[in-house]
mmCIF file of N, CA and C in Angstrom:
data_model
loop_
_atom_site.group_PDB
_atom_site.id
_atom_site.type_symbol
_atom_site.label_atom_id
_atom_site.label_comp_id
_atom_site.label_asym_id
_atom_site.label_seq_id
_atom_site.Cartn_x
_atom_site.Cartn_y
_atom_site.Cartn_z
ATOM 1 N N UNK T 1 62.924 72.668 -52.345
ATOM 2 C CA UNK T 1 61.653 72.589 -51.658
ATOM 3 C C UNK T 1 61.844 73.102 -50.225
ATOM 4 N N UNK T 2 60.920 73.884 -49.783
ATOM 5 C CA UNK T 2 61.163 74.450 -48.471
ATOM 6 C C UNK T 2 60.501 73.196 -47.384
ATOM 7 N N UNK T 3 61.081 73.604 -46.266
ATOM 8 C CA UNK T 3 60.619 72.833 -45.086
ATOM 9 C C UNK T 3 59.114 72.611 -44.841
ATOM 10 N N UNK T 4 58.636 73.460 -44.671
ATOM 11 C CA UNK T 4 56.974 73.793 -44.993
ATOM 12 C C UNK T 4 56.535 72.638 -45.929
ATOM 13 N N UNK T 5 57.052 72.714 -47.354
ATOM 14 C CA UNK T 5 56.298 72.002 -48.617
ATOM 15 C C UNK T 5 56.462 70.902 -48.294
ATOM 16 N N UNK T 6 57.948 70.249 -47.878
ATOM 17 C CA UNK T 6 58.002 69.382 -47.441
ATOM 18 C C UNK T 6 56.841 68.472 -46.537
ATOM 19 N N UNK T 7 56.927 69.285 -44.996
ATOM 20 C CA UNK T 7 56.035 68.521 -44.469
ATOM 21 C C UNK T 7 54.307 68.530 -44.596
ATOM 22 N N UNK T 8 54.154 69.760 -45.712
ATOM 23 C CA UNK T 8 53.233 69.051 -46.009
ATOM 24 C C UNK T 8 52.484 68.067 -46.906
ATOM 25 N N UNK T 9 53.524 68.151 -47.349
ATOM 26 C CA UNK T 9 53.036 66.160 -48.630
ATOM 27 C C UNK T 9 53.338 65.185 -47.539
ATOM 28 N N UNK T 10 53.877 65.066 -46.105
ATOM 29 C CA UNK T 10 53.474 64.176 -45.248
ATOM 30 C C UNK T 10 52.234 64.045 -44.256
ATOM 31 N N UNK T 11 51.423 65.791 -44.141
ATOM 32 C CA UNK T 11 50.393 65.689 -43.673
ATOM 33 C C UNK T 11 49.434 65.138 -44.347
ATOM 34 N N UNK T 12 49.706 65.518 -45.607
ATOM 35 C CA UNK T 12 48.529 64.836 -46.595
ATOM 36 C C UNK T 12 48.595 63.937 -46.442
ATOM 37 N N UNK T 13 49.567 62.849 -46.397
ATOM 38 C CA UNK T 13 49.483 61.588 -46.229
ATOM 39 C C UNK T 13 48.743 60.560 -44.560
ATOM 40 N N UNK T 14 48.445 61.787 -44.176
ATOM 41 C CA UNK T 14 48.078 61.358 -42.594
ATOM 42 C C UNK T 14 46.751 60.396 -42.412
ATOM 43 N N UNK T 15 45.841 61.523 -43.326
ATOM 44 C CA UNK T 15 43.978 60.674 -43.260
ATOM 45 C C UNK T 15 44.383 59.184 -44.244
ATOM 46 N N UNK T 16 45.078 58.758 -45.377
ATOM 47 C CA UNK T 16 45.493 57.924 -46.209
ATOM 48 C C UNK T 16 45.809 56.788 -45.488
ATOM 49 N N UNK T 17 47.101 57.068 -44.281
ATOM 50 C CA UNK T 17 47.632 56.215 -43.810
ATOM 51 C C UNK T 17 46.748 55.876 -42.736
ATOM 52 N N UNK T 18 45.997 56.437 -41.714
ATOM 53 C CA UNK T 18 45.027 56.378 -41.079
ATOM 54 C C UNK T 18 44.225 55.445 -41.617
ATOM 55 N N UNK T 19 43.143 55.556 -42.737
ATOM 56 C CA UNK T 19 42.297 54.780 -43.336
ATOM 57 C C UNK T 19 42.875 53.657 -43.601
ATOM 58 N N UNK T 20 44.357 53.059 -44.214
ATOM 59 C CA UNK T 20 45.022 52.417 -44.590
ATOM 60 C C UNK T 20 44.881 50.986 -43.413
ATOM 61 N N UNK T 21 45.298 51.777 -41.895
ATOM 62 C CA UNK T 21 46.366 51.432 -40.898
ATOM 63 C C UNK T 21 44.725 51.245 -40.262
ATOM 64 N N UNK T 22 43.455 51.732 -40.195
ATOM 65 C CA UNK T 22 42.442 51.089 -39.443
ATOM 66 C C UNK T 22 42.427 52.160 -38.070
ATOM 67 N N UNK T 23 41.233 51.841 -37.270
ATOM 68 C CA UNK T 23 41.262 52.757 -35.904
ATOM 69 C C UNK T 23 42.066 52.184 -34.884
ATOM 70 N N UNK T 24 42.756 51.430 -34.904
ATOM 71 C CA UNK T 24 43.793 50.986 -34.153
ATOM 72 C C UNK T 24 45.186 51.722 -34.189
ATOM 73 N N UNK T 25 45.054 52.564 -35.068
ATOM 74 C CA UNK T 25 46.393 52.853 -35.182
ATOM 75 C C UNK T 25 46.423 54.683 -35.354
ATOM 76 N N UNK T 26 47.036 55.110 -34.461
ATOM 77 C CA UNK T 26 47.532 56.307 -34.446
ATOM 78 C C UNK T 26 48.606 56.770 -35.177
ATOM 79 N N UNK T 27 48.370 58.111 -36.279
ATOM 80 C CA UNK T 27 49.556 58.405 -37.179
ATOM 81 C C UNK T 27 49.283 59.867 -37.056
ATOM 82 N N UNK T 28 50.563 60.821 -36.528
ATOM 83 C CA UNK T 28 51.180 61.640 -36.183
ATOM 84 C C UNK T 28 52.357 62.645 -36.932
ATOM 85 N N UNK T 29 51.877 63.333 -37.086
ATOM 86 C CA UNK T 29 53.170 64.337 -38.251
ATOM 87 C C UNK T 29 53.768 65.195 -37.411
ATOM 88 N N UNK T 30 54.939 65.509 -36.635
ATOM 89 C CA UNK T 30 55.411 67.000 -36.083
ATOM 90 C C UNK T 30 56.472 66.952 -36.961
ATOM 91 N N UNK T 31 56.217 68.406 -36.453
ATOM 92 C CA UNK T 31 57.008 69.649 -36.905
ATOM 93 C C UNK T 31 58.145 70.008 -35.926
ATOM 94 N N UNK T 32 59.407 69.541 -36.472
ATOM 95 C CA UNK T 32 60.611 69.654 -34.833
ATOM 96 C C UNK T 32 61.246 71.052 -34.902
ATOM 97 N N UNK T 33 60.904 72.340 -35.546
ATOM 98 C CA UNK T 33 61.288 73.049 -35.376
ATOM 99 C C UNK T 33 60.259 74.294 -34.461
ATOM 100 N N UNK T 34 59.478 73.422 -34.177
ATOM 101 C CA UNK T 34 58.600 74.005 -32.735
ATOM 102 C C UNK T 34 58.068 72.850 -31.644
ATOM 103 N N UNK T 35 58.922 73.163 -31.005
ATOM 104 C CA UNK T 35 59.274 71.361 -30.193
ATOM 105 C C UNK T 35 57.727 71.758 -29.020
ATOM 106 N N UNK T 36 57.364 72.825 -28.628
ATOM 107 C CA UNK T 36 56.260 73.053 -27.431
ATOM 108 C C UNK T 36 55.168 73.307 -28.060
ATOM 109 N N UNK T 37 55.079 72.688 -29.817
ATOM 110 C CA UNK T 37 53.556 72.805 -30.202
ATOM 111 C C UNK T 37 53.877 71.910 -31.953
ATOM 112 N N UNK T 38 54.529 70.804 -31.895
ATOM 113 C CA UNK T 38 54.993 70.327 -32.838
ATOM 114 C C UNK T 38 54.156 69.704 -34.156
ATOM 115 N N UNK T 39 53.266 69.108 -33.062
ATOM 116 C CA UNK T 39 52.082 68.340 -33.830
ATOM 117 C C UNK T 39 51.526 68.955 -34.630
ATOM 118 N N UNK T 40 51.389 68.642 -35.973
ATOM 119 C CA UNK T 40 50.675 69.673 -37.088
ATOM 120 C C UNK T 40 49.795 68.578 -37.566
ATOM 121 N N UNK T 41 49.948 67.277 -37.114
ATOM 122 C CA UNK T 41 48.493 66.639 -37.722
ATOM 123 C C UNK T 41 48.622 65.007 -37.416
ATOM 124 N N UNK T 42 46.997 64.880 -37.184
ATOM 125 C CA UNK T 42 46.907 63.640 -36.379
ATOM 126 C C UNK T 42 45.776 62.747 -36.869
ATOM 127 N N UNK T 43 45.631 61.652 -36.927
ATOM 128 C CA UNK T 43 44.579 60.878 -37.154
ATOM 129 C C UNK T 43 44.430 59.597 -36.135
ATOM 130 N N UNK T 44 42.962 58.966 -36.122
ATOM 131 C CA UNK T 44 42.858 57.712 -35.138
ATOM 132 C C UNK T 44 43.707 58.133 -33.730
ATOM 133 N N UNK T 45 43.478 59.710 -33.118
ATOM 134 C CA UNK T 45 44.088 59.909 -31.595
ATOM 135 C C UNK T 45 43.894 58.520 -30.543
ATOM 136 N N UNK T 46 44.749 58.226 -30.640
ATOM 137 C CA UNK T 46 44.994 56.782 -29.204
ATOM 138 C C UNK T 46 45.318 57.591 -28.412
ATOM 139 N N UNK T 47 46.184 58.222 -28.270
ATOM 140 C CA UNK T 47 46.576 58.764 -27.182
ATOM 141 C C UNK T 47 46.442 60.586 -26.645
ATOM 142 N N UNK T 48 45.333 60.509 -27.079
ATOM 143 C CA UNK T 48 44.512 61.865 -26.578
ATOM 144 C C UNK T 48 45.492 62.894 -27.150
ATOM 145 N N UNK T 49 46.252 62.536 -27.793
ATOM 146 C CA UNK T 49 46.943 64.602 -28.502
ATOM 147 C C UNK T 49 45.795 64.925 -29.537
ATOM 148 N N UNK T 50 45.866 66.253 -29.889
ATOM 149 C CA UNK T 50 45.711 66.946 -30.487
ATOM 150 C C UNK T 50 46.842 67.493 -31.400
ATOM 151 N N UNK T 51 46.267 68.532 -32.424
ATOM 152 C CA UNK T 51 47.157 69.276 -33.421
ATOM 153 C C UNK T 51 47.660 70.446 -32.333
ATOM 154 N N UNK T 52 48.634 71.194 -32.089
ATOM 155 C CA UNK T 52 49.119 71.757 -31.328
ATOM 156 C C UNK T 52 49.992 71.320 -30.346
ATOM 157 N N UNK T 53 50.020 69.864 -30.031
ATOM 158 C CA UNK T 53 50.624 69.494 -28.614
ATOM 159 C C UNK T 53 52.247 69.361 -28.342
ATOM 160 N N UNK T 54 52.730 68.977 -27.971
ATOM 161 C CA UNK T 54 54.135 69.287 -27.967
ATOM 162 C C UNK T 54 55.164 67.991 -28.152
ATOM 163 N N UNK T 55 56.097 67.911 -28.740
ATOM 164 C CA UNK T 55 57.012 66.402 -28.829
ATOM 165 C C UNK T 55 56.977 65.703 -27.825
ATOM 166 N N UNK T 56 56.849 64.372 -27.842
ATOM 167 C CA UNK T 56 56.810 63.422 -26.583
ATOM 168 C C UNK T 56 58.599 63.678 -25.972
ATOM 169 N N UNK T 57 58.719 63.170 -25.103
ATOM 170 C CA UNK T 57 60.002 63.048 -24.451
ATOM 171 C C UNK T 57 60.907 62.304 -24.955
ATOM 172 N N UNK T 58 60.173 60.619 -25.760
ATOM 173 C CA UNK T 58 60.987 60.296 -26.486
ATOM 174 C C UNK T 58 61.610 60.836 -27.777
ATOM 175 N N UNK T 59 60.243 61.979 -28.496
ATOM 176 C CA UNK T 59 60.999 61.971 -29.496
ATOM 177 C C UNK T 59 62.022 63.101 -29.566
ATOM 178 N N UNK T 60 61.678 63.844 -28.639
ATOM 179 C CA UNK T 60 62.849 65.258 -28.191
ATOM 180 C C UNK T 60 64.240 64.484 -28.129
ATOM 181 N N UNK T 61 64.425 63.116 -27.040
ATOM 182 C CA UNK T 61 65.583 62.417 -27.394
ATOM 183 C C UNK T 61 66.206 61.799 -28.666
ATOM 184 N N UNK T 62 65.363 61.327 -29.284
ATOM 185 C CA UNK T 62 65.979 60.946 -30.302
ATOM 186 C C UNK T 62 66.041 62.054 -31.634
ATOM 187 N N UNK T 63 65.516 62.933 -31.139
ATOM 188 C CA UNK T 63 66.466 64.382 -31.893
ATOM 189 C C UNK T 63 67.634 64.969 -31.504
ATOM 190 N N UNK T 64 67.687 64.976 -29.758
ATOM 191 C CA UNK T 64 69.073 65.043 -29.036
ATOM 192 C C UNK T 64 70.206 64.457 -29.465
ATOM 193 N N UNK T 65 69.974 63.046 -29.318
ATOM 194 C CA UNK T 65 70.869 61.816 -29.687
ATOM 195 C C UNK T 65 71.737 62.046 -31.066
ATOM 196 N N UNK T 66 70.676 62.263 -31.967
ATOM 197 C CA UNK T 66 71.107 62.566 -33.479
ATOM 198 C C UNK T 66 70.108 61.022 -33.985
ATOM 199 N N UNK T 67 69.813 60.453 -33.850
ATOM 200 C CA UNK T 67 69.489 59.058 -34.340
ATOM 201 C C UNK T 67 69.058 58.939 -35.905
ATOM 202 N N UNK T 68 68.308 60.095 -36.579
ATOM 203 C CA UNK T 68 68.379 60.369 -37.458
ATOM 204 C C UNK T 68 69.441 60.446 -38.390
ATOM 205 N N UNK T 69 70.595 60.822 -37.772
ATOM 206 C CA UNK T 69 71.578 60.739 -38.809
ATOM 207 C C UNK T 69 72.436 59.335 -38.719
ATOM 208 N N UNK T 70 71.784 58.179 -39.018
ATOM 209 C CA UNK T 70 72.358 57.192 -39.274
ATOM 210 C C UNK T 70 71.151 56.040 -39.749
ATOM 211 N N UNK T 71 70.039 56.735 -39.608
ATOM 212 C CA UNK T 71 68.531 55.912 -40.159
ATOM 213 C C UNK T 71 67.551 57.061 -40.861
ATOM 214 N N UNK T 72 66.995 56.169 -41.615
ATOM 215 C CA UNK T 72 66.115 56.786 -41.781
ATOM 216 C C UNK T 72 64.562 56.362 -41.125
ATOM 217 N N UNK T 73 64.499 55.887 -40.499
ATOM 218 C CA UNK T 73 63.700 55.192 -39.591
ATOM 219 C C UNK T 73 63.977 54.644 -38.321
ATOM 220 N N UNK T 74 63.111 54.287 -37.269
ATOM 221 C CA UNK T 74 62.978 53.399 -36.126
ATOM 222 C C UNK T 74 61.735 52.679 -36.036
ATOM 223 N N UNK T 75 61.962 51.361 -36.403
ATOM 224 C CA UNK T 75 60.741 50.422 -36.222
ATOM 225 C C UNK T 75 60.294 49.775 -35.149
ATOM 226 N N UNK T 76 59.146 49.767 -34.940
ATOM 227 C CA UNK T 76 58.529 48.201 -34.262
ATOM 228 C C UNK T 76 59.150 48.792 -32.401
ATOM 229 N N UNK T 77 59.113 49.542 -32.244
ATOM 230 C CA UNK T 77 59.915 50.110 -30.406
ATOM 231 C C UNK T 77 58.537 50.193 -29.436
ATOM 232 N N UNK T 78 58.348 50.103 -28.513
ATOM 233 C CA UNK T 78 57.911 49.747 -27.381
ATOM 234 C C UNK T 78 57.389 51.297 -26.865
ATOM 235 N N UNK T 79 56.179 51.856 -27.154
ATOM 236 C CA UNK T 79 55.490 53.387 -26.667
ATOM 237 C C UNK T 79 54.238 53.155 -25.848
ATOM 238 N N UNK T 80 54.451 53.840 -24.952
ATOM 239 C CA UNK T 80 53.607 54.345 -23.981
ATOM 240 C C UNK T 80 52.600 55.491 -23.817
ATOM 241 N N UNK T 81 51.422 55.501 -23.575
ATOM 242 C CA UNK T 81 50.921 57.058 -23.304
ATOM 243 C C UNK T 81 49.423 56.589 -22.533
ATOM 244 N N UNK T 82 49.342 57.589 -21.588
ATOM 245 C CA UNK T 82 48.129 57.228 -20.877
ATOM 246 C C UNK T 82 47.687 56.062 -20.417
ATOM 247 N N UNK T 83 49.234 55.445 -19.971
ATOM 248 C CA UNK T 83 48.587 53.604 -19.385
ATOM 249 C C UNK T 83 48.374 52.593 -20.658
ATOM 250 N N UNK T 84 48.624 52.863 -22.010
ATOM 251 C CA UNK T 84 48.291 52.490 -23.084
ATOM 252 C C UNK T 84 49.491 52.002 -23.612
ATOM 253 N N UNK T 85 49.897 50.658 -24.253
ATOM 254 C CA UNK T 85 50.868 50.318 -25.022
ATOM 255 C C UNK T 85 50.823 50.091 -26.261
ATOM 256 N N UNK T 86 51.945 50.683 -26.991
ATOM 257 C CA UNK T 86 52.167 50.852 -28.505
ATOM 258 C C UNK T 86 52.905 50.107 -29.170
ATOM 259 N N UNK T 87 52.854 49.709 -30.065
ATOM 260 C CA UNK T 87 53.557 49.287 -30.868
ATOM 261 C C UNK T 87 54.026 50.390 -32.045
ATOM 262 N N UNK T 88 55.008 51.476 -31.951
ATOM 263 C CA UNK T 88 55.301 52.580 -32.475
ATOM 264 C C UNK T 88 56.524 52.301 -33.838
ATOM 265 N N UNK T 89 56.458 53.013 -34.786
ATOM 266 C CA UNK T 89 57.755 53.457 -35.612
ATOM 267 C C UNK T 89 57.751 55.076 -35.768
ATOM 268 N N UNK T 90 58.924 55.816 -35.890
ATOM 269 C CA UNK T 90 58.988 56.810 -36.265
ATOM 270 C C UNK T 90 59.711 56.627 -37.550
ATOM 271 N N UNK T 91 59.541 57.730 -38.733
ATOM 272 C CA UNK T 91 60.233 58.059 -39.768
ATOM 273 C C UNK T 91 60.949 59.412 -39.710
ATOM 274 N N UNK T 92 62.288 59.740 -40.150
ATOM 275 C CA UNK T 92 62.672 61.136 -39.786
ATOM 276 C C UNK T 92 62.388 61.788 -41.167
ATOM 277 N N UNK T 93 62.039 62.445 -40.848
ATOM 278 C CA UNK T 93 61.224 63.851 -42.201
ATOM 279 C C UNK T 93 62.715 64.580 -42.857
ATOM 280 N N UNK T 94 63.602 64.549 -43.300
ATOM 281 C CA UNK T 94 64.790 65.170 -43.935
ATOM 282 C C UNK T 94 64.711 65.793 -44.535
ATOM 283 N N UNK T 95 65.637 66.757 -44.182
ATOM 284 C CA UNK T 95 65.934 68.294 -45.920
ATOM 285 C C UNK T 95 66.433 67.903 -46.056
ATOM 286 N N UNK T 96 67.281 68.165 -46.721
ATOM 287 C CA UNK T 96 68.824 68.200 -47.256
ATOM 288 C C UNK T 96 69.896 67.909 -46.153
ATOM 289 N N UNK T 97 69.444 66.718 -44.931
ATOM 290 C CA UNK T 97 69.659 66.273 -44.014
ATOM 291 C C UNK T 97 69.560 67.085 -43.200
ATOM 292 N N UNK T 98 68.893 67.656 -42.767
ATOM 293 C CA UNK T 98 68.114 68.478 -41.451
ATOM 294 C C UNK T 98 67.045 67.638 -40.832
ATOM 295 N N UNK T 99 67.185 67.463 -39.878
ATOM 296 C CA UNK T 99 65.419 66.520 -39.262
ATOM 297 C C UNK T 99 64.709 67.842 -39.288
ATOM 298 N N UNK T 100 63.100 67.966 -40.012
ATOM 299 C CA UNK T 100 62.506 69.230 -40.000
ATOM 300 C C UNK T 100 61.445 68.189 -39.509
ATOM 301 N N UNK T 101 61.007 66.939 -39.237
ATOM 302 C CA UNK T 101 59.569 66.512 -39.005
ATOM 303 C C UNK T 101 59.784 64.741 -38.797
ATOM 304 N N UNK T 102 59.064 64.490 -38.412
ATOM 305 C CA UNK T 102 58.514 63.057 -37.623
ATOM 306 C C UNK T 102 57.142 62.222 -38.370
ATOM 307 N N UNK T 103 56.552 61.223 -38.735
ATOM 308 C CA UNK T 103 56.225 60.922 -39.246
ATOM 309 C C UNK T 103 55.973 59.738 -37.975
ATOM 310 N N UNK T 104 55.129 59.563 -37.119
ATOM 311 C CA UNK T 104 55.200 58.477 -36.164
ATOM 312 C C UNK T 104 53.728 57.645 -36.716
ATOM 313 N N UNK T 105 53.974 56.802 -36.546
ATOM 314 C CA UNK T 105 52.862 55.895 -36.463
ATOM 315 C C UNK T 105 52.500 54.312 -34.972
ATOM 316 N N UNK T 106 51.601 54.554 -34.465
ATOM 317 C CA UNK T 106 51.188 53.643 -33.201
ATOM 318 C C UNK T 106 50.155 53.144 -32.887
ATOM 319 N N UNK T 107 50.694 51.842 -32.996
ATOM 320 C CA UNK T 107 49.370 50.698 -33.059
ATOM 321 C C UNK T 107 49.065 50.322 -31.901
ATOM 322 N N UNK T 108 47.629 50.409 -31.123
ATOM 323 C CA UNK T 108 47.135 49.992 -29.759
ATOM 324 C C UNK T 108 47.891 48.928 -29.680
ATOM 325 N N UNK T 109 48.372 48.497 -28.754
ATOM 326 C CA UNK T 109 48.933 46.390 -28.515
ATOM 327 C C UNK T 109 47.676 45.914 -27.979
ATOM 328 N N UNK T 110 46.807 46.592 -26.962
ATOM 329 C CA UNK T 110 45.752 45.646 -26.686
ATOM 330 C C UNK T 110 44.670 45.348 -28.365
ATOM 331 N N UNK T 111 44.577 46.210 -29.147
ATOM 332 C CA UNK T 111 43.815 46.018 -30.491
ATOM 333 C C UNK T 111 44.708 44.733 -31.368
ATOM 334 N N UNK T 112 45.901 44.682 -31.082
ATOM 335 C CA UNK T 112 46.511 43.666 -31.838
ATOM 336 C C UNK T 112 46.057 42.421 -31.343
ATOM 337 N N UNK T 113 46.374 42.374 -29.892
ATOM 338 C CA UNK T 113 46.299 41.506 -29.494
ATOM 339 C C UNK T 113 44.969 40.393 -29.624
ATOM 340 N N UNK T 114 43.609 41.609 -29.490
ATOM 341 C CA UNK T 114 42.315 41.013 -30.020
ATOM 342 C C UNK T 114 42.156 40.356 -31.352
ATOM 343 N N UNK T 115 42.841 41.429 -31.757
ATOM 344 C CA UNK T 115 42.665 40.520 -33.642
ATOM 345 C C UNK T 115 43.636 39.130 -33.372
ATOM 346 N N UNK T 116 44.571 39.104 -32.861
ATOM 347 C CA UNK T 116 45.247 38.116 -33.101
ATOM 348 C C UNK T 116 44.605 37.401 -32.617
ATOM 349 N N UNK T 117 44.126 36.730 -30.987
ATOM 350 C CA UNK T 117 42.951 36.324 -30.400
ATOM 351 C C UNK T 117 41.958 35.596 -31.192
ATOM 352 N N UNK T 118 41.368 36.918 -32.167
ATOM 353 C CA UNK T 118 40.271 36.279 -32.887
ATOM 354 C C UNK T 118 40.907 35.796 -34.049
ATOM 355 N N UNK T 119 41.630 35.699 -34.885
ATOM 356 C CA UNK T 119 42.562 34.489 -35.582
ATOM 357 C C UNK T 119 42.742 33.397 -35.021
ATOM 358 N N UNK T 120 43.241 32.880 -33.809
ATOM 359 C CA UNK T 120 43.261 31.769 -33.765
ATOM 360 C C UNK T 120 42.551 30.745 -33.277
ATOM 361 N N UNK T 121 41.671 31.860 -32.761
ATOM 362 C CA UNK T 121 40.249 31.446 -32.479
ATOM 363 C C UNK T 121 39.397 30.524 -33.257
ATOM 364 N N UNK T 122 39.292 31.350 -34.947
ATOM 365 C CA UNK T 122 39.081 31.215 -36.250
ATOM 366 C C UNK T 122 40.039 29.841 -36.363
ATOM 367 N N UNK T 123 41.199 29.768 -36.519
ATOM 368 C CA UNK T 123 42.378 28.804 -36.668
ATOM 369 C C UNK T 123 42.222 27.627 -35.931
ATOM 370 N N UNK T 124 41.774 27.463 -34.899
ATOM 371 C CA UNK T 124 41.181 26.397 -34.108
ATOM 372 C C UNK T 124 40.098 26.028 -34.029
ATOM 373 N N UNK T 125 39.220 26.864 -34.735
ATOM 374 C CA UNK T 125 37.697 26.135 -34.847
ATOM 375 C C UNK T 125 37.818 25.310 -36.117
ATOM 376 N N UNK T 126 38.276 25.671 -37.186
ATOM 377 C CA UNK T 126 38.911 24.820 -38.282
ATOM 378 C C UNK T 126 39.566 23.736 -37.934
ATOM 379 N N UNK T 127 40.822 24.176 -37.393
ATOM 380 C CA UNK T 127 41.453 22.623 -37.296
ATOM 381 C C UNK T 127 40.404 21.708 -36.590
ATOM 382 N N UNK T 128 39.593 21.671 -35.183
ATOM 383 C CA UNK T 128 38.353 21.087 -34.424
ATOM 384 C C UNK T 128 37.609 20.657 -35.803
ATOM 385 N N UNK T 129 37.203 21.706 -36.386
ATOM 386 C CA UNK T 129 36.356 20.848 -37.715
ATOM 387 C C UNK T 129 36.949 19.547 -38.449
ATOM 388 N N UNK T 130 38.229 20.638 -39.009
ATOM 389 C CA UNK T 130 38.952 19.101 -40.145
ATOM 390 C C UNK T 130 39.273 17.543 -38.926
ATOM 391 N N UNK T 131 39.492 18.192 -37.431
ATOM 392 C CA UNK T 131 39.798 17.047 -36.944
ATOM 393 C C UNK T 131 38.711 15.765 -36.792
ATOM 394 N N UNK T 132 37.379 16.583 -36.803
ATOM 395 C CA UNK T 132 36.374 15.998 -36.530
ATOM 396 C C UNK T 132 35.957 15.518 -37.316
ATOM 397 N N UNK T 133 36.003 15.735 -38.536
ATOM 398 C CA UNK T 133 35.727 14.990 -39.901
ATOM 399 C C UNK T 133 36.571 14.237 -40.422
ATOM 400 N N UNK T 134 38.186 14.200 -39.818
ATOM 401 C CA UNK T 134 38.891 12.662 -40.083
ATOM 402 C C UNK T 134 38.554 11.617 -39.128
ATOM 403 N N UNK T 135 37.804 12.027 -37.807
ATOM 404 C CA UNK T 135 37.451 11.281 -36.643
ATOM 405 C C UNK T 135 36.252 10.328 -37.151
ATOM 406 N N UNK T 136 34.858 11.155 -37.913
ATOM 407 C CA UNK T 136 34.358 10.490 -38.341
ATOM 408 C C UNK T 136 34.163 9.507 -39.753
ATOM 409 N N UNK T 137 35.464 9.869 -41.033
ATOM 410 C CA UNK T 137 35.206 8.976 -40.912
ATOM 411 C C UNK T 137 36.130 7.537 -41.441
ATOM 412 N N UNK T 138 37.297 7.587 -40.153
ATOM 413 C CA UNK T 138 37.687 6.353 -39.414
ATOM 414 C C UNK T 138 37.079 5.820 -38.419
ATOM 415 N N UNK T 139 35.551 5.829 -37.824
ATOM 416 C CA UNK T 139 34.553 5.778 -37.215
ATOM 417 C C UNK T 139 33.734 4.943 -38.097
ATOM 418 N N UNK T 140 33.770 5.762 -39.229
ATOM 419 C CA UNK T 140 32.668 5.229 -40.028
ATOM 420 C C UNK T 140 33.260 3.884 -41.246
ATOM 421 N N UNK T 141 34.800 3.525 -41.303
ATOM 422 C CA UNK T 141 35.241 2.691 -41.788
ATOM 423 C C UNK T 141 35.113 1.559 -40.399
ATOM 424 N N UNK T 142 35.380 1.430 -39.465
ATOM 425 C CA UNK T 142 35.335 0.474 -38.529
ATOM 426 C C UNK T 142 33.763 -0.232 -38.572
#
């Protein structure tokens, strides 16, 4: 399978994982063998790229590094863009162990944080209920 075919059964997978992952979450395909226009496809933009734009700085390093050749992934890491915090993973796209592509995915932290918010929100109006209904009725036995 050529490099090409390859990454593209991961673009396809972009609108999928998008719909999957909700508008909170940004999912990103480059292409690392054109590092100053890598991006070949994007969904839920958080962080204002486009198709055309160029590898972030982190991920140019961790192509430097090699990091790929000892994972096949990086989870759950700490991303930045435009004043905005992420909750990011990258996947490394492999030939026949070549990194040819990136597979990033990044979840707003302030969007997490709301949902979580409104969970326990939810979680404490319940417990207030059940508490209030053992209140009344050991109230109502006295």
């Amino acid at each position: 399978m050529t490099d090409q075919e390859m990454l593209q059964i991961y673009t396809g997978l972009v609108p999928f994982l998008a719909g999957v992952c909700g508008p909170g979450c940004e999912i990103v395909v480059h292409d690392v063998t054109d590092p100053e226009h890598s991006l070949i496809a994007i969904e839920n933009s958080l962080s204002g790229r486009q198709v055309g734009y160029p590898l972030t700085d982190l991920s140019r390093e961790l192509q430097e590094k090699g990091a790929y050749t000892s994972a096949a992934y990086i989870g759950n890491y700490e991303g930045k863009s435009k004043g905005r915090n992420f909750l990011s993973s990258t996947y490394f796209i492999k030939n026949e162990g070549r990194l040819i592509g990136l597979l990033c995915i990044n979840k707003d932290m302030v969007l997490i944080f709301i949902l979580l918010c409104s969970v326990m929100i939810r979680l404490l109006r319940w417990l207030l209920c059940r508490l209030c209904a053992v209140l009344l009725l050991v109230a109502a036995r006295q």
